Amino acid sequence: MKKINTSSISGTQELTPKDQTKFDQLKDSIIRKYHQHGFLNIETPTIERTEILLAKAGGETEKQIYKVIKTSGSEESIKEALRFDHTVPLARYVVEHENDLSFPLKVSQTGLNFRGERAQKGRFREFYQCDIDVVGRNTLPIAYDADVIATLLSTFNSFKLNTPVLARISNRKILSGLLEALDLEKISKEIFGIIDHAEKVTPEQTKESLEELGLSKDVVRKLLSFIGLHGERSAVIKELGNLEITNDTFTDGVNELDQVLYLLESADLHDQIMADMQIVRGLDYYTGTVFEFILPEHKNIGSVCGGGRYENLTKYFSDKSFPGVGGSIGLTRLFYVLNERGLIADKANFLDYAIIPVSEHEFDEAMNVAKKLRNKKHSVTIVFAGKNLSDKLTYATKVAKNGIVIGEAEVASQTLESKNFETGETSEININVESNPEDFWAD
Amino acid sequence: MKKINTSSISGTQELTPKDQTKFDQLKDSIIRKYHQHGFLNIETPTIERTEILLAKAGGETEKQIYKVIKTSGSEESIKEALRFDHTVPLARYVVEHENDLSFPLKVSQTGLNFRGERAQKGRFREFYQCDIDVVGRNTLPIAYDADVIATLLSTFNSFKLNTPVLARISNRKILSGLLEALDLEKISKEIFGIIDHAEKVTPEQTKESLEELGLSKDVVRKLLSFIGLHGERSAVIKELGNLEITNDTFTDGVNELDQVLYLLESADLHDQIMADMQIVRGLDYYTGTVFEFILPEHKNIGSVCGGGRYENLTKYFSDKSFPGVGGSIGLTRLFYVLNERGLIADKANFLDYAIIPVSEHEFDEAMNVAKKLRNKKHSVTIVFAGKNLSDKLTYATKVAKNGIVIGEAEVASQTLESKNFETGETSEININVESNPEDFWAD
């Protein structure tokens, strides 16, 4: 009988070993792909000085910060809190370690972040985020925007989901330039907000919201037609040209978008990218390229990845200029929605082999055989427990793909048979063939 | 100029990308070895209900617990705190998910734990621990004790340290049986404490501490001679036999120790294990097998890994009995001491290739070449930034082992040359040979 409530706290993820295996595969895949694309991993502490976190946070985020305090805590310890994203710690890291870093700095960060949100289904208070960022010193070529998007797409492709992934890409300078041409700069923040929100409401509601700003019917029509622009690079670039807007902001935005999309095409990603003027991203933070990934067959999931270009990562911490571009996968939420919909392939079973010694007399031989199989990179468990052989076999089928029974006869003949639990096929295995010595990376 | 203090808080680890790479290699190696030995990974939330943590904690540990509170926090949110080890959450996990688990449950946990210690060199408040545990339902064969030690030794061996690792192993029942025979059960807790402490003080001080308990010179001599017993299995087992103690506790302890050591010998680990009566482990928690790993050439580092057998993991949470055996690597501290002493092999450089497009005209070809090299499992970055070619090459040598320059000539001839930055050797590379399609695990 339980003596106490043993459930994990709400808003956190706690998985069975089977689901944890699936989760870990996604995480490993992300880490591997980020590295393959040249991003170096870094890790900052979970606990930060509150003043560092508050330098950027504001509004909702500030309310959601978890402060930490020692049980025996003095005033002093309340000055610390749990990070709510990877961006603020990265900014601090860049300023602190500038002289030890090579710029452009390509870094990845994969770890837990914390937000004191109201717990609800699919919303997490403690969650993994997997970020990549490229940070330049003073300048950063636009090609890195394509580099980031290519990396994230390649990462999603490595998940082998049973459904396609599409990157919707735009550049905030384009809408800014349009608003400049329409003489609407003063209310650009409000208009960005309405457009960012447009997919969560009906087209009619978006129209009303724009009209409420006091815009003429003609202007509203132009804006709605603008955010409807989406498709393949050359077509969208042409349509943007047809708008005949000549200010630098607009022209720069279109050129940057064109370059980013062109480079992604060069990386063979034509089918997975789309120019889409609907994408503006909520945060003021972004200043150029913006993107969001969706699963077109599961639109109601919403964005599964997002990011963009920002002018200056470290503005709260330093006078120097560090422009950057980055993106983030919210892994805990992503896993939750994918797993719920059965979009992640199931792994057959956990381990390669279970060795089943018939009695205690074969425990030593089992240790010896396990050692040799592990030297060949196999995952192996030994079933020491169980009332009888049948008991041990039942356990073995739950944890491994193949079983090897070792009894007196096997020890005497030094012949072992492996049985595939799924197919029932058996095959003799020779564990005495020499394998390579253990290798740091490969084993 | 910095506007704010950007150092990480004291008692936390923050590494340069180069050191982070070394740290991540140790961590990956641990995760891989644990899996190879049949341990399934699980992860519990960092934040636990305070009442769960306090069910076991006491004394010093309780004072060190970090509570978490939302900035906009009510009374309610102070009921949560950060875990200080993996054992308490594992106990909760086993009780909560019992029906979804197969017993004996072999699990690994690798994650951050938090303790509000006074910050000092080499002591961390936020640190990685990498645990394995085998948990039985009602019973658990002693062979699993050997399984845990073999796994941890194999893990240390995969680190490829430039120094040997030795497991010192004992069984608390042996000392308990000795104290029973000497009629000292009433002060056994004090004696265990003194023996556990013995390596931190002089032999003379240990003697004095024992004498202060009111023990006769003869008894003190017997105890000191007992804790001096160490060496290879058969010799130590024989010497323990010579003590002619016949109570069940002592006999069980000796038999268990004999079996554990014998099975480790069967796994080819003779050279890395030693019976050692000095090892008792501080915590009352342990009831049988106890062990600690040391680096004999660097004794002042102290124990780098420890663990043992415990009677009942879940006693604070459930009436059912779950005996277990486990061990833990304190990774953050381990990395700190190994790195400080230069015991971890340095990796030459981060990435396999840096592709260097001469001008913007080759950016597209660079994207294409990178894609193909990554399909062959290589890690590749493209150097888009830099005033000129020399600038780009300088950057490339800092992040990658090999460089590939792509200019007009290379695009025209479709011939690429790779240069090894260390040796200066160049070789033609053919990127157009078909590689296997991307594979979830292998890429």
Coordinates of N, CA and C in Angstrom, one line a residue, chain A residues 214-407:
Chain A
G214 N -8.3 51.5 -37.4 CA -8.7 52.7 -38.2 C -8.1 52.7 -39.6
L215 N -7.8 51.5 -40.1 CA -7.3 51.4 -41.4 C -8.4 51.4 -42.5
S216 N -8.1 52.0 -43.6 CA -9.1 52.0 -44.7 C -9.4 50.6 -45.2
K217 N -10.5 50.4 -45.9 CA -10.8 49.1 -46.5 C -9.8 48.7 -47.5
D218 N -9.3 49.7 -48.2 CA -8.3 49.4 -49.2 C -7.0 48.9 -48.6
V219 N -6.6 49.5 -47.5 CA -5.3 49.1 -46.9 C -5.5 47.7 -46.2
V220 N -6.7 47.5 -45.6 CA -6.9 46.2 -45.0 C -6.9 45.1 -46.1
R221 N -7.5 45.4 -47.2 CA -7.5 44.4 -48.4 C -6.0 44.1 -48.8
K222 N -5.2 45.2 -48.9 CA -3.8 45.0 -49.3 C -3.1 44.1 -48.3
L223 N -3.3 44.4 -47.0 CA -2.6 43.6 -46.0 C -3.1 42.1 -46.0
L224 N -4.4 41.9 -46.1 CA -4.9 40.6 -46.2 C -4.3 39.8 -47.4
S225 N -4.3 40.5 -48.5 CA -3.7 39.9 -49.7 C -2.3 39.6 -49.5
F226 N -1.5 40.5 -48.9 CA -0.1 40.3 -48.6 C 0.1 39.0 -47.8
I227 N -0.6 38.9 -46.7 CA -0.3 37.8 -45.8 C -0.8 36.4 -46.4
G228 N -1.6 36.6 -47.5 CA -2.0 35.4 -48.2 C -0.9 34.8 -49.1
L229 N 0.1 35.6 -49.4 CA 1.2 35.2 -50.3 C 2.0 34.1 -49.7
H230 N 2.0 33.0 -50.5 CA 2.9 31.9 -50.0 C 3.1 31.0 -51.2
G231 N 4.2 30.2 -51.1 CA 4.5 29.3 -52.2 C 6.0 29.2 -52.4
E232 N 6.3 28.7 -53.6 CA 7.7 28.4 -54.0 C 8.4 29.7 -54.3
R233 N 9.7 29.7 -54.0 CA 10.5 30.9 -54.1 C 10.3 31.9 -55.2
S234 N 10.5 31.4 -56.5 CA 10.5 32.3 -57.6 C 9.1 32.9 -57.8
A235 N 8.0 32.2 -57.5 CA 6.7 32.7 -57.6 C 6.4 33.8 -56.6
V236 N 6.8 33.6 -55.4 CA 6.5 34.6 -54.3 C 7.4 35.8 -54.5
I237 N 8.7 35.6 -54.9 CA 9.6 36.7 -55.1 C 9.0 37.6 -56.2
K238 N 8.5 37.0 -57.2 CA 7.9 37.7 -58.3 C 6.7 38.5 -57.9
E239 N 5.8 37.9 -57.1 CA 4.6 38.6 -56.6 C 5.0 39.7 -55.7
L240 N 6.0 39.5 -54.9 CA 6.4 40.7 -54.1 C 7.0 41.8 -54.9
G241 N 7.6 41.5 -56.0 CA 8.1 42.5 -57.0 C 7.0 43.3 -57.6
N242 N 5.9 42.5 -57.8 CA 4.7 43.2 -58.4 C 4.1 44.2 -57.5
L243 N 4.4 44.2 -56.2 CA 3.8 45.2 -55.3 C 4.4 46.6 -55.6
E244 N 5.6 46.6 -56.3 CA 6.2 47.8 -56.7 C 6.5 48.8 -55.5
I245 N 7.0 48.1 -54.4 CA 7.5 48.9 -53.3 C 9.0 49.1 -53.4
T246 N 9.5 50.3 -53.2 CA 10.9 50.6 -53.6 C 11.7 50.9 -52.4
N247 N 11.2 51.0 -51.1 CA 12.0 51.4 -50.0 C 13.1 50.3 -49.7
D248 N 14.2 50.7 -49.1 CA 15.3 49.8 -48.8 C 14.9 48.6 -47.9
T249 N 14.1 48.9 -46.9 CA 13.7 47.9 -46.0 C 13.0 46.7 -46.8
F250 N 12.1 47.1 -47.6 CA 11.3 46.1 -48.3 C 12.3 45.3 -49.3
T251 N 13.1 46.1 -50.0 CA 14.0 45.4 -51.0 C 15.0 44.5 -50.3
D252 N 15.6 45.0 -49.2 CA 16.5 44.1 -48.4 C 15.8 42.8 -48.0
G253 N 14.6 43.0 -47.5 CA 13.9 41.8 -47.0 C 13.7 40.8 -48.1
V254 N 13.2 41.3 -49.2 CA 13.0 40.4 -50.4 C 14.3 39.7 -50.8
N255 N 15.3 40.5 -50.9 CA 16.6 39.9 -51.3 C 17.1 38.8 -50.3
E256 N 17.0 39.2 -49.0 CA 17.4 38.2 -48.0 C 16.6 36.9 -48.1
L257 N 15.3 37.1 -48.2 CA 14.4 35.9 -48.3 C 14.8 35.0 -49.5
D258 N 15.1 35.7 -50.7 CA 15.4 35.1 -51.9 C 16.7 34.3 -51.7
Q259 N 17.7 34.9 -51.0 CA 19.0 34.2 -50.8 C 18.8 33.0 -49.9
V260 N 18.1 33.1 -48.8 CA 17.9 32.0 -47.9 C 17.2 30.9 -48.6
L261 N 16.2 31.1 -49.3 CA 15.4 30.1 -50.0 C 16.3 29.4 -51.1
Y262 N 17.1 30.2 -51.8 CA 17.9 29.7 -52.8 C 19.0 28.7 -52.2
L263 N 19.6 29.1 -51.1 CA 20.6 28.2 -50.5 C 20.0 26.9 -50.0
L264 N 18.8 27.0 -49.5 CA 18.1 25.8 -49.0 C 17.8 24.9 -50.2
E265 N 17.5 25.5 -51.3 CA 17.3 24.7 -52.5 C 18.6 24.0 -52.9
S266 N 19.7 24.7 -52.7 CA 21.0 24.1 -53.1 C 21.3 22.9 -52.2
A267 N 20.7 22.9 -51.0 CA 20.9 21.8 -50.1 C 19.8 20.7 -50.3
D268 N 19.1 20.8 -51.4 CA 18.2 19.7 -51.8 C 17.0 19.7 -50.9
L269 N 16.5 20.9 -50.5 CA 15.4 20.9 -49.6 C 14.2 21.5 -50.2
H270 N 14.1 21.6 -51.6 CA 13.0 22.3 -52.3 C 11.7 21.9 -51.7
D271 N 11.5 20.6 -51.5 CA 10.1 20.1 -51.2 C 9.7 20.4 -49.8
Q272 N 10.6 20.9 -49.0 CA 10.3 21.1 -47.6 C 10.3 22.6 -47.1
I273 N 10.4 23.5 -48.1 CA 10.4 24.9 -47.8 C 9.4 25.7 -48.5
M274 N 8.9 26.8 -48.0 CA 7.9 27.6 -48.6 C 8.1 29.0 -48.1
A275 N 8.0 30.0 -49.0 CA 8.0 31.4 -48.6 C 6.5 31.6 -48.1
D276 N 6.4 32.3 -47.0 CA 5.0 32.4 -46.5 C 4.9 33.7 -45.7
M277 N 4.2 34.7 -46.2 CA 4.1 36.1 -45.6 C 3.3 36.1 -44.4
Q278 N 2.6 35.0 -44.1 CA 1.8 34.9 -42.9 C 2.7 34.8 -41.6
I279 N 4.0 34.3 -41.9 CA 4.9 34.1 -40.7 C 5.6 35.4 -40.3
V280 N 5.3 35.9 -39.1 CA 6.0 37.1 -38.6 C 6.7 36.9 -37.3
R281 N 6.2 35.8 -36.5 CA 6.7 35.5 -35.2 C 6.3 36.6 -34.2
G282 N 5.9 36.2 -33.0 CA 5.4 37.2 -32.1 C 6.4 38.2 -31.5
L283 N 7.6 37.7 -31.3 CA 8.5 38.5 -30.5 C 9.1 39.6 -31.3
D284 N 9.3 40.8 -30.7 CA 9.9 42.0 -31.2 C 11.3 41.7 -31.6
Y285 N 11.9 40.9 -30.7 CA 13.2 40.3 -30.8 C 13.7 40.1 -32.2
Y286 N 12.9 39.5 -33.1 CA 13.4 39.2 -34.4 C 13.4 40.4 -35.4
T287 N 14.4 40.4 -36.2 CA 14.6 41.6 -37.1 C 14.7 41.3 -38.5
G288 N 14.8 40.0 -38.9 CA 15.0 39.7 -40.4 C 14.2 38.4 -40.6
T289 N 15.0 37.4 -41.1 CA 14.4 36.1 -41.3 C 13.6 35.6 -40.1
V290 N 12.4 35.0 -40.4 CA 11.6 34.3 -39.4 C 11.1 33.1 -40.0
F291 N 11.0 32.0 -39.2 CA 10.5 30.7 -39.8 C 9.7 29.9 -38.7
E292 N 8.8 29.1 -39.2 CA 8.2 28.1 -38.3 C 8.0 26.8 -39.1
F293 N 8.1 25.7 -38.4 CA 7.9 24.4 -39.1 C 6.5 23.9 -38.7
I294 N 5.9 23.3 -39.6 CA 4.6 22.6 -39.3 C 4.6 21.2 -39.9
L295 N 3.7 20.4 -39.4 CA 3.4 19.1 -40.1 C 2.1 19.3 -40.8
P296 N 2.2 19.5 -42.2 CA 1.0 19.9 -42.9 C -0.2 18.9 -42.8
E297 N 0.1 17.6 -42.5 CA -1.0 16.7 -42.3 C -1.6 16.7 -40.9
H298 N -0.9 17.5 -40.0 CA -1.4 17.7 -38.7 C -1.3 19.1 -38.3
K299 N -2.1 20.0 -39.0 CA -2.0 21.4 -38.8 C -2.4 21.8 -37.4
N300 N -3.3 21.1 -36.8 CA -3.8 21.5 -35.5 C -2.7 21.4 -34.4
I301 N -1.6 20.7 -34.7 CA -0.5 20.7 -33.7 C 0.1 22.1 -33.6
G302 N 0.1 22.8 -34.7 CA 0.7 24.2 -34.7 C 2.2 24.1 -35.1
S303 N 2.9 25.1 -34.7 CA 4.3 25.2 -35.0 C 5.1 24.2 -34.1
V304 N 6.0 23.4 -34.8 CA 6.8 22.4 -34.0 C 8.2 22.9 -33.9
C305 N 8.5 24.0 -34.4 CA 9.9 24.5 -34.4 C 9.9 26.0 -34.9
G306 N 10.7 26.9 -34.4 CA 10.6 28.2 -34.9 C 11.9 29.0 -34.6
G307 N 12.1 30.1 -35.2 CA 13.3 30.9 -34.9 C 13.4 32.0 -35.9
G308 N 14.6 32.6 -35.9 CA 14.8 33.7 -36.8 C 16.1 34.5 -36.5
R309 N 16.2 35.6 -37.2 CA 17.4 36.5 -37.1 C 17.1 37.6 -36.0
Y310 N 18.1 37.8 -35.2 CA 18.0 38.9 -34.2 C 19.2 39.8 -34.4
E311 N 19.0 41.1 -34.2 CA 20.0 42.1 -34.4 C 21.2 42.0 -33.5
N312 N 20.8 41.9 -32.2 CA 21.9 41.9 -31.2 C 21.5 41.1 -30.0
L313 N 22.2 39.9 -29.9 CA 21.9 39.0 -28.8 C 22.2 39.6 -27.4
T314 N 23.2 40.4 -27.3 CA 23.7 40.7 -25.9 C 23.4 42.1 -25.5
K315 N 22.4 42.7 -26.1 CA 22.2 44.1 -25.8 C 22.0 44.5 -24.4
Y316 N 21.4 43.5 -23.6 CA 21.2 43.8 -22.2 C 22.5 43.7 -21.3
F317 N 23.5 43.0 -21.9 CA 24.7 42.7 -21.1 C 25.9 43.4 -21.5
S318 N 26.0 43.9 -22.7 CA 27.2 44.5 -23.2 C 27.0 45.5 -24.3
D319 N 27.9 46.4 -24.5 CA 27.8 47.5 -25.5 C 28.2 47.0 -26.9
K320 N 28.9 45.8 -26.9 CA 29.3 45.3 -28.2 C 28.2 44.7 -29.0
S321 N 28.3 44.5 -30.3 CA 27.2 44.0 -31.1 C 27.4 42.6 -31.5
F322 N 26.5 41.7 -31.2 CA 26.6 40.3 -31.6 C 25.3 39.9 -32.3
P323 N 25.2 40.1 -33.6 CA 24.0 39.7 -34.3 C 24.0 38.2 -34.4
G324 N 22.8 37.6 -34.4 CA 22.6 36.2 -34.5 C 21.4 35.7 -35.2
V325 N 21.4 34.4 -35.4 CA 20.2 33.7 -36.0 C 20.1 32.4 -35.3
G326 N 18.9 32.0 -35.0 CA 18.8 30.7 -34.2 C 17.4 30.1 -34.4
G327 N 17.3 28.9 -33.8 CA 16.0 28.2 -33.8 C 15.9 27.2 -32.7
S328 N 14.7 26.8 -32.4 CA 14.6 26.0 -31.2 C 13.5 24.9 -31.5
I329 N 13.8 23.7 -31.0 CA 12.8 22.6 -31.0 C 12.3 22.4 -29.5
G330 N 11.1 22.6 -29.3 CA 10.5 22.4 -27.9 C 10.2 20.9 -27.8
L331 N 11.3 20.2 -27.3 CA 11.3 18.7 -27.5 C 10.2 18.0 -26.6
T332 N 10.0 18.5 -25.4 CA 9.0 17.8 -24.5 C 7.6 17.9 -25.1
R333 N 7.3 19.1 -25.6 CA 5.9 19.3 -26.2 C 5.9 18.5 -27.5
L334 N 6.9 18.6 -28.3 CA 7.0 17.8 -29.6 C 6.8 16.3 -29.4
F335 N 7.5 15.8 -28.4 CA 7.4 14.3 -28.1 C 5.9 14.0 -27.7
Y336 N 5.4 14.9 -26.9 CA 4.0 14.7 -26.3 C 3.0 14.6 -27.5
V337 N 3.1 15.5 -28.4 CA 2.1 15.6 -29.5 C 2.3 14.5 -30.5
L338 N 3.6 14.2 -30.8 CA 3.9 13.1 -31.8 C 3.5 11.7 -31.2
N339 N 3.8 11.5 -30.0 CA 3.6 10.2 -29.4 C 2.1 10.0 -29.2
E340 N 1.4 11.0 -28.8 CA -0.1 11.0 -28.7 C -0.7 10.6 -30.0
R341 N -0.2 11.0 -31.1 CA -0.8 10.7 -32.4 C -0.1 9.5 -33.1
G342 N 0.8 8.9 -32.4 CA 1.4 7.7 -33.0 C 2.3 8.0 -34.2
L343 N 2.9 9.1 -34.2 CA 3.8 9.5 -35.4 C 5.2 9.1 -35.2
I344 N 5.6 8.5 -34.0 CA 7.0 8.1 -33.9 C 7.0 6.6 -34.0
A345 N 7.9 6.1 -34.8 CA 8.0 4.6 -35.0 C 8.4 3.9 -33.7
D346 N 7.7 2.8 -33.4 CA 8.0 2.0 -32.2 C 9.2 1.2 -32.4
K347 N 10.0 1.2 -31.4 CA 11.2 0.3 -31.4 C 10.7 -1.1 -30.9
A348 N 11.2 -2.2 -31.5 CA 10.8 -3.5 -31.2 C 11.0 -3.8 -29.7
N349 N 12.2 -3.7 -29.3 CA 12.5 -4.0 -27.9 C 13.8 -3.3 -27.5
F350 N 14.0 -3.3 -26.2 CA 15.1 -2.5 -25.7 C 16.5 -3.0 -26.0
L351 N 16.8 -4.2 -25.7 CA 18.1 -4.7 -25.7 C 18.4 -5.8 -26.8
D352 N 19.6 -5.9 -27.2 CA 19.9 -7.0 -28.2 C 19.7 -8.4 -27.7
Y353 N 20.4 -8.7 -26.5 CA 20.3 -10.0 -26.0 C 20.0 -10.1 -24.5
A354 N 19.3 -11.1 -24.1 CA 19.1 -11.5 -22.7 C 19.8 -12.9 -22.6
I355 N 20.7 -13.0 -21.7 CA 21.4 -14.3 -21.4 C 20.7 -14.9 -20.2
I356 N 20.3 -16.2 -20.4 CA 19.5 -16.8 -19.4 C 20.2 -18.1 -18.9
P357 N 21.0 -17.9 -17.8 CA 21.6 -19.1 -17.1 C 20.6 -19.9 -16.5
V358 N 20.6 -21.3 -16.7 CA 19.6 -22.2 -16.2 C 19.6 -22.2 -14.7
S359 N 20.9 -22.3 -14.1 CA 21.0 -22.3 -12.7 C 22.2 -21.4 -12.3
E360 N 22.4 -21.3 -11.0 CA 23.5 -20.6 -10.5 C 24.8 -21.0 -11.0
H361 N 24.9 -22.3 -11.3 CA 26.1 -22.9 -11.8 C 26.6 -22.3 -13.1
E362 N 25.7 -21.7 -13.8 CA 26.1 -21.1 -15.1 C 26.2 -19.5 -15.0
F363 N 26.1 -19.0 -13.8 CA 26.2 -17.5 -13.7 C 27.6 -17.0 -14.2
D364 N 28.6 -17.8 -13.9 CA 30.0 -17.3 -14.3 C 30.1 -17.3 -15.8
E365 N 29.6 -18.4 -16.4 CA 29.7 -18.5 -17.9 C 28.9 -17.4 -18.5
A366 N 27.7 -17.0 -17.9 CA 26.9 -16.0 -18.4 C 27.6 -14.6 -18.3
M367 N 28.4 -14.4 -17.3 CA 29.2 -13.1 -17.1 C 30.2 -13.1 -18.3
N368 N 30.8 -14.2 -18.5 CA 31.9 -14.3 -19.5 C 31.3 -14.1 -20.9
V369 N 30.2 -14.7 -21.2 CA 29.6 -14.5 -22.6 C 29.1 -13.1 -22.7
A370 N 28.5 -12.5 -21.7 CA 28.0 -11.1 -21.8 C 29.1 -10.2 -22.1
K371 N 30.2 -10.4 -21.4 CA 31.4 -9.5 -21.6 C 31.8 -9.5 -23.1
K372 N 31.8 -10.8 -23.7 CA 32.3 -10.9 -25.1 C 31.3 -10.3 -26.1
L373 N 30.0 -10.5 -25.8 CA 29.0 -9.8 -26.7 C 29.0 -8.3 -26.6
R374 N 29.2 -7.8 -25.4 CA 29.3 -6.3 -25.2 C 30.5 -5.8 -25.9
N375 N 31.6 -6.5 -25.9 CA 32.8 -6.1 -26.7 C 32.5 -5.9 -28.2
K376 N 31.5 -6.7 -28.6 CA 31.1 -6.5 -30.0 C 29.9 -5.5 -30.1
K377 N 29.8 -4.6 -29.2 CA 28.9 -3.5 -29.2 C 27.4 -3.9 -29.0
H378 N 27.1 -5.1 -28.6 CA 25.8 -5.5 -28.3 C 25.3 -5.0 -26.9
S379 N 24.0 -4.7 -26.8 CA 23.5 -4.5 -25.4 C 23.0 -5.8 -24.9
V380 N 23.4 -6.1 -23.7 CA 23.2 -7.5 -23.1 C 22.8 -7.4 -21.7
T381 N 21.7 -8.1 -21.3 CA 21.4 -8.3 -19.9 C 21.5 -9.7 -19.5
I382 N 21.8 -10.0 -18.2 CA 21.8 -11.4 -17.8 C 20.6 -11.6 -16.8
V383 N 19.8 -12.6 -17.0 CA 18.6 -12.8 -16.2 C 19.0 -13.7 -15.0
F384 N 19.4 -13.1 -13.9 CA 19.8 -13.9 -12.7 C 18.6 -14.3 -11.9
A385 N 17.5 -13.6 -12.0 CA 16.4 -13.8 -11.1 C 15.3 -14.7 -11.8
G386 N 14.4 -15.3 -11.0 CA 13.3 -16.0 -11.6 C 13.3 -17.4 -10.9
K387 N 12.1 -17.9 -10.6 CA 11.9 -19.1 -9.9 C 12.4 -20.3 -10.7
N388 N 12.1 -20.2 -12.1 CA 12.5 -21.3 -12.9 C 12.8 -20.8 -14.3
L389 N 13.2 -21.7 -15.2 CA 13.6 -21.3 -16.6 C 12.4 -20.5 -17.3
S390 N 11.2 -21.0 -17.1 CA 10.1 -20.4 -17.8 C 9.9 -19.0 -17.3
D391 N 10.0 -18.8 -16.0 CA 10.0 -17.4 -15.4 C 11.0 -16.5 -16.0
K392 N 12.2 -17.0 -16.1 CA 13.3 -16.2 -16.7 C 13.1 -15.9 -18.2
L393 N 12.5 -16.9 -18.9 CA 12.3 -16.6 -20.3 C 11.2 -15.5 -20.5
T394 N 10.2 -15.6 -19.7 CA 9.1 -14.6 -19.8 C 9.7 -13.2 -19.6
Y395 N 10.6 -13.1 -18.6 CA 11.2 -11.8 -18.3 C 12.1 -11.4 -19.5
A396 N 12.8 -12.3 -20.0 CA 13.8 -12.1 -21.2 C 13.0 -11.5 -22.4
T397 N 11.8 -12.1 -22.7 CA 11.1 -11.6 -23.9 C 10.6 -10.2 -23.7
K398 N 10.5 -9.7 -22.4 CA 10.0 -8.3 -22.2 C 11.1 -7.3 -22.4
V399 N 12.4 -7.7 -22.2 CA 13.4 -6.7 -22.3 C 14.4 -6.8 -23.5
A400 N 14.4 -8.0 -24.1 CA 15.4 -8.1 -25.2 C 14.8 -8.7 -26.5
K401 N 15.5 -8.5 -27.6 CA 15.1 -9.0 -28.9 C 15.4 -10.5 -29.0
N402 N 16.6 -10.9 -28.4 CA 17.0 -12.3 -28.6 C 17.4 -12.9 -27.2
G403 N 17.3 -14.2 -27.1 CA 17.6 -14.9 -25.9 C 18.7 -16.0 -26.1
I404 N 19.6 -16.1 -25.1 CA 20.6 -17.2 -25.2 C 20.5 -18.0 -23.9
V405 N 20.0 -19.2 -23.9 CA 20.0 -20.0 -22.7 C 21.3 -20.7 -22.5
I406 N 21.9 -20.7 -21.3 CA 23.1 -21.3 -21.0 C 22.8 -22.3 -19.8
G407 N 22.9 -23.6 -20.2 CA 22.8 -24.7 -19.2 C 24.1 -25.5 -19.2

